[in-house]
PDB file of C-alpha atoms and ligand atoms in Angstrom:
ATOM      1  CA  MET A 404     -14.588   7.857 -19.515  1.00 90.00           C
ATOM      2  CA  LYS A 405     -17.729   8.092 -17.463  1.00 96.00           C
ATOM      3  CA  VAL A 406     -17.622   6.319 -14.129  1.00 98.00           C
ATOM      4  CA  SER A 407     -20.766   4.418 -15.138  1.00 98.00           C
ATOM      5  CA  GLU A 408     -19.011   2.972 -18.196  1.00 98.00           C
ATOM      6  CA  ASN A 409     -15.946   1.976 -16.196  1.00 98.00           C
ATOM      7  CA  LEU A 410     -18.190   0.471 -13.549  1.00 98.00           C
ATOM      8  CA  SER A 411     -20.092  -1.740 -15.935  1.00 98.00           C
ATOM      9  CA  GLY A 412     -16.822  -3.092 -17.353  1.00 98.00           C
ATOM     10  CA  ILE A 413     -15.469  -3.799 -13.878  1.00 98.00           C
ATOM     11  CA  LYS A 414     -18.705  -5.461 -12.784  1.00 98.00           C
ATOM     12  CA  GLN A 415     -18.577  -7.732 -15.784  1.00 98.00           C
ATOM     13  CA  ARG A 416     -15.001  -8.746 -15.022  1.00 98.00           C
ATOM     14  CA  VAL A 417     -15.904  -9.361 -11.358  1.00 98.00           C
ATOM     15  CA  GLU A 418     -18.757 -11.567 -12.507  1.00 98.00           C
ATOM     16  CA  GLU A 419     -16.495 -13.599 -14.773  1.00 98.00           C
ATOM     17  CA  SER A 420     -13.879 -14.038 -12.040  1.00 98.00           C
ATOM     18  CA  ALA A 421     -16.583 -15.044  -9.577  1.00 98.00           C
ATOM     19  CA  ARG A 422     -17.992 -17.566 -12.026  1.00 98.00           C
ATOM     20  CA  ARG A 423     -14.538 -19.062 -12.665  1.00 97.00           C
ATOM     21  CA  SER A 424     -14.057 -19.671  -8.963  1.00 98.00           C
ATOM     22  CA  GLY A 425     -17.592 -20.772  -8.066  1.00 98.00           C
ATOM     23  CA  ARG A 426     -18.421 -17.580  -6.199  1.00 98.00           C
ATOM     24  CA  GLN A 427     -21.230 -15.025  -6.438  1.00 98.00           C
ATOM     25  CA  ALA A 428     -20.446 -11.551  -7.759  1.00 98.00           C
ATOM     26  CA  GLU A 429     -22.863 -10.131  -5.135  1.00 98.00           C
ATOM     27  CA  ASP A 430     -20.410 -11.253  -2.468  1.00 98.00           C
ATOM     28  CA  VAL A 431     -17.812  -8.806  -3.749  1.00 98.00           C
ATOM     29  CA  LYS A 432     -18.245  -5.154  -2.787  1.00 98.00           C
ATOM     30  CA  ILE A 433     -16.615  -2.554  -4.992  1.00 98.00           C
ATOM     31  CA  ILE A 434     -15.009   0.344  -3.140  1.00 98.00           C
ATOM     32  CA  ALA A 435     -14.345   3.363  -5.356  1.00 98.00           C
ATOM     33  CA  VAL A 436     -11.008   4.787  -4.256  1.00 98.00           C
ATOM     34  CA  THR A 437     -11.352   8.515  -4.799  1.00 98.00           C
ATOM     35  CA  LYS A 438      -7.998   9.685  -3.440  1.00 97.00           C
ATOM     36  CA  TYR A 439      -6.806  10.978  -6.831  1.00 95.00           C
ATOM     37  CA  VAL A 440     -10.002  12.672  -7.928  1.00 97.00           C
ATOM     38  CA  THR A 441     -12.318  15.556  -7.135  1.00 97.00           C
ATOM     39  CA  THR A 442     -15.430  15.531  -4.997  1.00 97.00           C
ATOM     40  CA  ALA A 443     -17.492  15.976  -8.176  1.00 97.00           C
ATOM     41  CA  ARG A 444     -16.007  12.787  -9.595  1.00 98.00           C
ATOM     42  CA  ALA A 445     -16.772  10.959  -6.336  1.00 98.00           C
ATOM     43  CA  GLN A 446     -20.350  12.207  -6.621  1.00 98.00           C
ATOM     44  CA  GLU A 447     -20.474  10.860 -10.155  1.00 98.00           C
ATOM     45  CA  ALA A 448     -19.485   7.459  -8.752  1.00 98.00           C
ATOM     46  CA  ILE A 449     -22.371   7.614  -6.279  1.00 98.00           C
ATOM     47  CA  GLU A 450     -24.753   8.486  -9.106  1.00 98.00           C
ATOM     48  CA  ALA A 451     -23.420   5.489 -11.057  1.00 98.00           C
ATOM     49  CA  GLY A 452     -24.512   3.276  -8.172  1.00 98.00           C
ATOM     50  CA  ILE A 453     -21.348   3.020  -6.078  1.00 98.00           C
ATOM     51  CA  LEU A 454     -22.157   2.555  -2.380  1.00 97.00           C
ATOM     52  CA  HIS A 455     -18.635   2.500  -0.933  1.00 98.00           C
ATOM     53  CA  LEU A 456     -15.956   5.188  -1.103  1.00 98.00           C
ATOM     54  CA  GLY A 457     -12.335   4.837  -0.017  1.00 98.00           C
ATOM     55  CA  GLU A 458      -9.841   7.547   0.924  1.00 98.00           C
ATOM     56  CA  ASN A 459      -6.300   7.242   2.238  1.00 97.00           C
ATOM     57  CA  ARG A 460      -5.919  10.640   3.874  1.00 97.00           C
ATOM     58  CA  ALA A 461      -7.946  12.248   6.617  1.00 97.00           C
ATOM     59  CA  GLU A 462      -8.075  15.561   4.735  1.00 97.00           C
ATOM     60  CA  GLY A 463      -9.428  13.934   1.572  1.00 97.00           C
ATOM     61  CA  LEU A 464     -12.016  12.006   3.491  1.00 98.00           C
ATOM     62  CA  ASN A 465     -13.214  15.034   5.405  1.00 98.00           C
ATOM     63  CA  GLU A 466     -13.465  17.155   2.301  1.00 97.00           C
ATOM     64  CA  LYS A 467     -15.540  14.612   0.410  1.00 98.00           C
ATOM     65  CA  TYR A 468     -17.596  13.632   3.427  1.00 98.00           C
ATOM     66  CA  GLU A 469     -18.739  17.205   3.751  1.00 97.00           C
ATOM     67  CA  ALA A 470     -20.367  17.057   0.318  1.00 97.00           C
ATOM     68  CA  ILE A 471     -21.448  13.414   0.194  1.00 98.00           C
ATOM     69  CA  GLY A 472     -22.077  12.494   3.835  1.00 97.00           C
ATOM     70  CA  GLU A 473     -24.132   9.404   4.474  1.00 96.00           C
ATOM     71  CA  ALA A 474     -24.839   8.762   0.794  1.00 97.00           C
ATOM     72  CA  ALA A 475     -21.847   6.388   0.848  1.00 98.00           C
ATOM     73  CA  ALA A 476     -20.206   4.026   3.299  1.00 98.00           C
ATOM     74  CA  TRP A 477     -16.720   5.387   4.047  1.00 98.00           C
ATOM     75  CA  HIS A 478     -13.566   3.320   4.063  1.00 98.00           C
ATOM     76  CA  PHE A 479     -10.278   4.610   5.405  1.00 98.00           C
ATOM     77  CA  ILE A 480      -7.685   2.665   3.425  1.00 98.00           C
ATOM     78  CA  GLY A 481      -4.371   4.396   4.093  1.00 92.00           C
ATOM     79  CA  SER A 482      -1.894   4.249   6.898  1.00 93.00           C
ATOM     80  CA  LEU A 483      -3.535   6.144   9.722  1.00 96.00           C
ATOM     81  CA  GLN A 484      -1.606   8.410  12.044  1.00 96.00           C
ATOM     82  CA  THR A 485      -2.822   8.152  15.606  1.00 97.00           C
ATOM     83  CA  ARG A 486      -3.347  11.899  15.848  1.00 97.00           C
ATOM     84  CA  LYS A 487      -5.701  11.840  12.832  1.00 98.00           C
ATOM     85  CA  VAL A 488      -8.098   9.303  14.339  1.00 98.00           C
ATOM     86  CA  LYS A 489     -10.156  11.970  16.049  1.00 98.00           C
ATOM     87  CA  SER A 490     -10.954  13.790  12.811  1.00 97.00           C
ATOM     88  CA  ILE A 491     -12.329  10.762  10.946  1.00 98.00           C
ATOM     89  CA  ILE A 492     -13.669   8.380  13.549  1.00 98.00           C
ATOM     90  CA  ASP A 493     -17.287   9.521  13.491  1.00 97.00           C
ATOM     91  CA  LYS A 494     -17.418   9.429   9.675  1.00 98.00           C
ATOM     92  CA  VAL A 495     -15.837   6.120   8.732  1.00 98.00           C
ATOM     93  CA  ASP A 496     -17.633   2.806   8.515  1.00 98.00           C
ATOM     94  CA  TYR A 497     -14.466   0.763   8.043  1.00 98.00           C
ATOM     95  CA  ILE A 498     -10.761   1.230   8.745  1.00 98.00           C
ATOM     96  CA  HIS A 499      -8.616  -1.014   6.532  1.00 98.00           C
ATOM     97  CA  SER A 500      -5.253  -0.312   8.083  1.00 98.00           C
ATOM     98  CA  LEU A 501      -5.154  -1.369  11.713  1.00 98.00           C
ATOM     99  CA  ASP A 502      -1.593  -2.554  12.305  1.00 97.00           C
ATOM    100  CA  ARG A 503      -0.524  -1.537  15.798  1.00 97.00           C
ATOM    101  CA  GLU A 504      -1.830  -1.460  19.329  1.00 97.00           C
ATOM    102  CA  SER A 505      -1.341   2.284  19.815  1.00 97.00           C
ATOM    103  CA  LEU A 506      -3.757   2.858  16.930  1.00 98.00           C
ATOM    104  CA  ALA A 507      -6.274   0.394  18.376  1.00 98.00           C
ATOM    105  CA  LYS A 508      -6.099   2.199  21.687  1.00 98.00           C
ATOM    106  CA  GLU A 509      -6.781   5.576  20.101  1.00 98.00           C
ATOM    107  CA  ILE A 510      -9.661   4.239  17.977  1.00 98.00           C
ATOM    108  CA  ASN A 511     -11.151   2.696  21.093  1.00 98.00           C
ATOM    109  CA  ARG A 512     -10.766   5.915  23.036  1.00 98.00           C
ATOM    110  CA  ARG A 513     -12.337   8.139  20.383  1.00 98.00           C
ATOM    111  CA  ALA A 514     -15.103   5.957  18.957  1.00 98.00           C
ATOM    112  CA  GLU A 515     -18.671   6.270  20.146  1.00 96.00           C
ATOM    113  CA  LYS A 516     -19.765   2.953  18.672  1.00 95.00           C
ATOM    114  CA  THR A 517     -18.183  -0.214  17.318  1.00 97.00           C
ATOM    115  CA  VAL A 518     -15.688   0.371  14.497  1.00 98.00           C
ATOM    116  CA  ARG A 519     -15.168  -2.319  11.909  1.00 98.00           C
ATOM    117  CA  CYS A 520     -11.443  -2.700  11.319  1.00 98.00           C
ATOM    118  CA  PHE A 521      -9.328  -4.711   8.941  1.00 98.00           C
ATOM    119  CA  ILE A 522      -5.914  -5.840  10.043  1.00 98.00           C
ATOM    120  CA  GLN A 523      -3.435  -4.800   7.365  1.00 98.00           C
ATOM    121  CA  VAL A 524      -1.079  -7.629   6.533  1.00 98.00           C
ATOM    122  CA  ASN A 525       2.200  -7.303   4.686  1.00 97.00           C
ATOM    123  CA  VAL A 526       2.058 -10.667   2.971  1.00 95.00           C
ATOM    124  CA  SER A 527       4.833 -10.012   0.477  1.00 87.00           C
ATOM    125  CA  GLY A 528       7.307  -8.828   3.092  1.00 87.00           C
ATOM    126  CA  GLU A 529       8.337  -5.796   1.025  1.00 84.00           C
ATOM    127  CA  GLU A 530       9.919  -3.232   3.287  1.00 81.00           C
ATOM    128  CA  SER A 531       8.060  -0.356   1.681  1.00 79.00           C
ATOM    129  CA  LYS A 532       4.710  -1.820   2.674  1.00 81.00           C
ATOM    130  CA  HIS A 533       2.749  -1.186   5.827  1.00 90.00           C
ATOM    131  CA  GLY A 534       1.117  -3.952   7.761  1.00 96.00           C
ATOM    132  CA  LEU A 535       1.982  -6.856   9.994  1.00 97.00           C
ATOM    133  CA  PRO A 536       3.871  -9.923   8.846  1.00 96.00           C
ATOM    134  CA  PRO A 537       1.468 -12.889   8.647  1.00 97.00           C
ATOM    135  CA  GLN A 538       2.909 -14.653  11.687  1.00 97.00           C
ATOM    136  CA  GLU A 539       2.122 -11.634  13.878  1.00 97.00           C
ATOM    137  CA  VAL A 540      -1.529 -11.374  12.907  1.00 98.00           C
ATOM    138  CA  ILE A 541      -2.962 -13.802  15.444  1.00 98.00           C
ATOM    139  CA  PRO A 542      -1.008 -12.514  18.461  1.00 98.00           C
ATOM    140  CA  PHE A 543      -1.964  -8.980  17.441  1.00 98.00           C
ATOM    141  CA  ILE A 544      -5.657  -9.838  17.198  1.00 98.00           C
ATOM    142  CA  GLN A 545      -5.479 -11.543  20.584  1.00 98.00           C
ATOM    143  CA  SER A 546      -3.984  -8.364  22.018  1.00 98.00           C
ATOM    144  CA  LEU A 547      -7.058  -6.401  20.864  1.00 98.00           C
ATOM    145  CA  HIS A 548      -9.285  -8.096  23.397  1.00 97.00           C
ATOM    146  CA  PRO A 549      -9.422  -5.113  25.801  1.00 97.00           C
ATOM    147  CA  TYR A 550     -10.555  -2.671  23.123  1.00 98.00           C
ATOM    148  CA  GLU A 551     -14.277  -3.289  23.199  1.00 97.00           C
ATOM    149  CA  LYS A 552     -15.170  -0.862  20.403  1.00 98.00           C
ATOM    150  CA  ILE A 553     -12.997  -2.636  17.847  1.00 98.00           C
ATOM    151  CA  GLN A 554     -14.439  -5.357  15.700  1.00 98.00           C
ATOM    152  CA  VAL A 555     -11.965  -7.186  13.491  1.00 98.00           C
ATOM    153  CA  CYS A 556     -14.139  -7.621  10.409  1.00 98.00           C
ATOM    154  CA  GLY A 557     -11.383  -8.958   8.166  1.00 98.00           C
ATOM    155  CA  LEU A 558      -7.878  -8.807   6.762  1.00 98.00           C
ATOM    156  CA  MET A 559      -6.485  -6.413   4.169  1.00 98.00           C
ATOM    157  CA  THR A 560      -3.415  -6.524   1.978  1.00 97.00           C
ATOM    158  CA  MET A 561      -1.763  -4.718  -0.900  1.00 96.00           C
ATOM    159  CA  ALA A 562      -0.161  -7.073  -3.380  1.00 95.00           C
ATOM    160  CA  PRO A 563       3.332  -6.363  -4.674  1.00 93.00           C
ATOM    161  CA  LEU A 564       3.642  -4.267  -7.791  1.00 90.00           C
ATOM    162  CA  THR A 565       4.140  -6.967 -10.371  1.00 92.00           C
ATOM    163  CA  GLU A 566       2.436  -8.391 -13.430  1.00 92.00           C
ATOM    164  CA  GLU A 567       3.342 -11.912 -12.393  1.00 96.00           C
ATOM    165  CA  LYS A 568       0.096 -13.697 -11.800  1.00 97.00           C
ATOM    166  CA  SER A 569       1.599 -16.502  -9.755  1.00 97.00           C
ATOM    167  CA  VAL A 570       3.111 -14.007  -7.310  1.00 96.00           C
ATOM    168  CA  LEU A 571      -0.148 -12.076  -6.998  1.00 97.00           C
ATOM    169  CA  ARG A 572      -2.217 -15.209  -6.590  1.00 98.00           C
ATOM    170  CA  ALA A 573       0.123 -16.582  -3.919  1.00 97.00           C
ATOM    171  CA  CYS A 574      -0.188 -13.317  -2.002  1.00 97.00           C
ATOM    172  CA  PHE A 575      -3.999 -13.342  -2.063  1.00 98.00           C
ATOM    173  CA  ARG A 576      -4.115 -17.019  -1.204  1.00 98.00           C
ATOM    174  CA  LYS A 577      -1.898 -16.473   1.797  1.00 98.00           C
ATOM    175  CA  LEU A 578      -4.178 -13.740   3.112  1.00 98.00           C
ATOM    176  CA  ALA A 579      -7.187 -16.028   2.675  1.00 98.00           C
ATOM    177  CA  LEU A 580      -5.415 -18.778   4.647  1.00 98.00           C
ATOM    178  CA  CYS A 581      -4.538 -16.323   7.352  1.00 98.00           C
ATOM    179  CA  ARG A 582      -8.214 -15.363   7.611  1.00 98.00           C
ATOM    180  CA  GLU A 583      -9.164 -19.023   8.114  1.00 98.00           C
ATOM    181  CA  GLU A 584      -6.737 -19.225  11.011  1.00 98.00           C
ATOM    182  CA  VAL A 585      -8.263 -16.143  12.614  1.00 98.00           C
ATOM    183  CA  LYS A 586     -11.806 -17.413  12.120  1.00 98.00           C
ATOM    184  CA  ALA A 587     -10.841 -20.701  13.759  1.00 97.00           C
ATOM    185  CA  LEU A 588     -10.076 -18.812  16.980  1.00 97.00           C
ATOM    186  CA  ASN A 589     -13.804 -18.031  17.276  1.00 97.00           C
ATOM    187  CA  LEU A 590     -13.185 -14.742  19.009  1.00 98.00           C
ATOM    188  CA  PRO A 591     -16.451 -12.824  19.399  1.00 98.00           C
ATOM    189  CA  TYR A 592     -14.742  -9.532  18.530  1.00 98.00           C
ATOM    190  CA  ALA A 593     -12.984 -10.963  15.470  1.00 98.00           C
ATOM    191  CA  PRO A 594     -15.485 -12.608  13.099  1.00 98.00           C
ATOM    192  CA  CYS A 595     -13.033 -11.861  10.294  1.00 98.00           C
ATOM    193  CA  ASN A 596     -15.388 -12.634   7.429  1.00 98.00           C
ATOM    194  CA  GLU A 597     -13.999 -10.083   4.998  1.00 98.00           C
ATOM    195  CA  LEU A 598     -10.971 -10.031   2.726  1.00 98.00           C
ATOM    196  CA  SER A 599     -10.035  -6.573   1.424  1.00 98.00           C
ATOM    197  CA  MET A 600      -7.725  -7.263  -1.504  1.00 98.00           C
ATOM    198  CA  GLY A 601      -7.501  -6.419  -5.187  1.00 98.00           C
ATOM    199  CA  MET A 602      -6.899  -3.078  -6.902  1.00 98.00           C
ATOM    200  CA  SER A 603      -7.141  -1.842 -10.514  1.00 97.00           C
ATOM    201  CA  ASN A 604      -4.415  -4.146 -11.799  1.00 96.00           C
ATOM    202  CA  ASP A 605      -5.110  -7.305  -9.882  1.00 97.00           C
ATOM    203  CA  PHE A 606      -8.745  -7.428  -8.753  1.00 98.00           C
ATOM    204  CA  GLU A 607      -9.711 -10.373 -10.951  1.00 98.00           C
ATOM    205  CA  LEU A 608      -7.165 -12.648  -9.301  1.00 98.00           C
ATOM    206  CA  ALA A 609      -8.178 -11.305  -5.896  1.00 98.00           C
ATOM    207  CA  VAL A 610     -11.825 -12.179  -6.568  1.00 98.00           C
ATOM    208  CA  GLU A 611     -10.814 -15.662  -7.686  1.00 98.00           C
ATOM    209  CA  GLU A 612      -8.971 -16.084  -4.391  1.00 98.00           C
ATOM    210  CA  GLY A 613     -11.886 -14.901  -2.233  1.00 98.00           C
ATOM    211  CA  ALA A 614     -11.852 -11.092  -2.005  1.00 98.00           C
ATOM    212  CA  THR A 615     -15.065  -9.709  -0.493  1.00 98.00           C
ATOM    213  CA  MET A 616     -14.042  -6.080  -0.976  1.00 98.00           C
ATOM    214  CA  ILE A 617     -11.979  -4.773  -3.853  1.00 98.00           C
ATOM    215  CA  ARG A 618     -10.510  -1.256  -3.797  1.00 98.00           C
ATOM    216  CA  ILE A 619     -10.517   0.314  -7.240  1.00 98.00           C
ATOM    217  CA  GLY A 620      -9.180   3.772  -8.040  1.00 98.00           C
ATOM    218  CA  THR A 621      -7.578   4.254 -11.442  1.00 97.00           C
ATOM    219  CA  ALA A 622      -9.731   1.816 -13.428  1.00 98.00           C
ATOM    220  CA  LEU A 623     -12.994   3.161 -11.988  1.00 98.00           C
ATOM    221  CA  VAL A 624     -12.761   6.898 -11.309  1.00 98.00           C
ATOM    222  CA  GLY A 625      -9.393   7.636 -12.924  1.00 92.00           C
ATOM    223  CA  GLU A 626      -6.063   8.916 -11.720  1.00 85.00           C
TER     224      GLU A 626
HETATM  225  C1  LIG B1483      -4.663   3.923  -4.062  1.00 52.44           C
HETATM  226  C2  LIG B1483      -5.093   2.690  -3.385  1.00 52.44           C
HETATM  227  C3  LIG B1483      -5.945   1.766  -4.027  1.00 52.44           C
HETATM  228  C4  LIG B1483      -6.429   1.931  -5.449  1.00 52.44           C
HETATM  229  O1  LIG B1483      -5.394   1.809  -6.366  1.00 52.44           O
HETATM  230  P1  LIG B1483      -5.631   1.701  -7.941  1.00 52.44           P
HETATM  231  O2  LIG B1483      -4.454   0.958  -8.429  1.00 52.44           O
HETATM  232  O3  LIG B1483      -5.705   3.091  -8.456  1.00 52.44           O
HETATM  233  O4  LIG B1483      -6.890   0.944  -8.170  1.00 52.44           O
HETATM  234  C5  LIG B1483      -6.328   0.650  -3.301  1.00 52.44           C
HETATM  235  N1  LIG B1483      -5.917   0.442  -2.040  1.00 52.44           N
HETATM  236  C6  LIG B1483      -5.101   1.297  -1.397  1.00 52.44           C
HETATM  237  C7  LIG B1483      -4.685   0.995  -0.003  1.00 52.44           C
HETATM  238  C8  LIG B1483      -4.663   2.447  -2.042  1.00 52.44           C
HETATM  239  O5  LIG B1483      -3.844   3.291  -1.395  1.00 52.44           O
END
């Protein structure tokens, strides 16, 4: 399938989910996750009108950035090793996986300007998942105060691998509640307006529960 055909189907489903929950589809950004596909396929996504690309490895991001550069906004969505920060920091617009102070420190040390970061939250508590447990999110964000180049733009989660809608919905809802708690702190460096949640199999529920960025790989550009 062409990316453009996949994209129009996804946009329609986003619109329907937004309508069901009294939201605007324009408030949901679609990130094309290109980690499984070639640079040519990522370029096809740009030509189809995609503005945001997501990669989960520094190597993949660097390779595609070389060809695509500033034609897209770049999202680092995978767990990020501290020693890889240097190689991506001047290319990425968003990091979706901030989950420890040592990483914050390295981002702060290497960045030339403000970096928008999502705190990754392990809502479901599955051991295999990265991210902070919900109760540690606020203390962690408070600990980021000294790192003046970090802006906490939002929270990110990966839902558990299940078809059970009630489980998925509860996960997204919990992340949205957590965001409200962060916003209530009114920290200048943590506006926390964004919710990065929803992938190929669960983005409609995520949009219904308030996602502002959905990360779509398989259903958009393929495996
Ligand atoms: C791979 C990946 C995605 C996209 O997954 P699909 O199911 O292919 O849409 C989204 N977010 C993260 C963090 C990923 O690693």
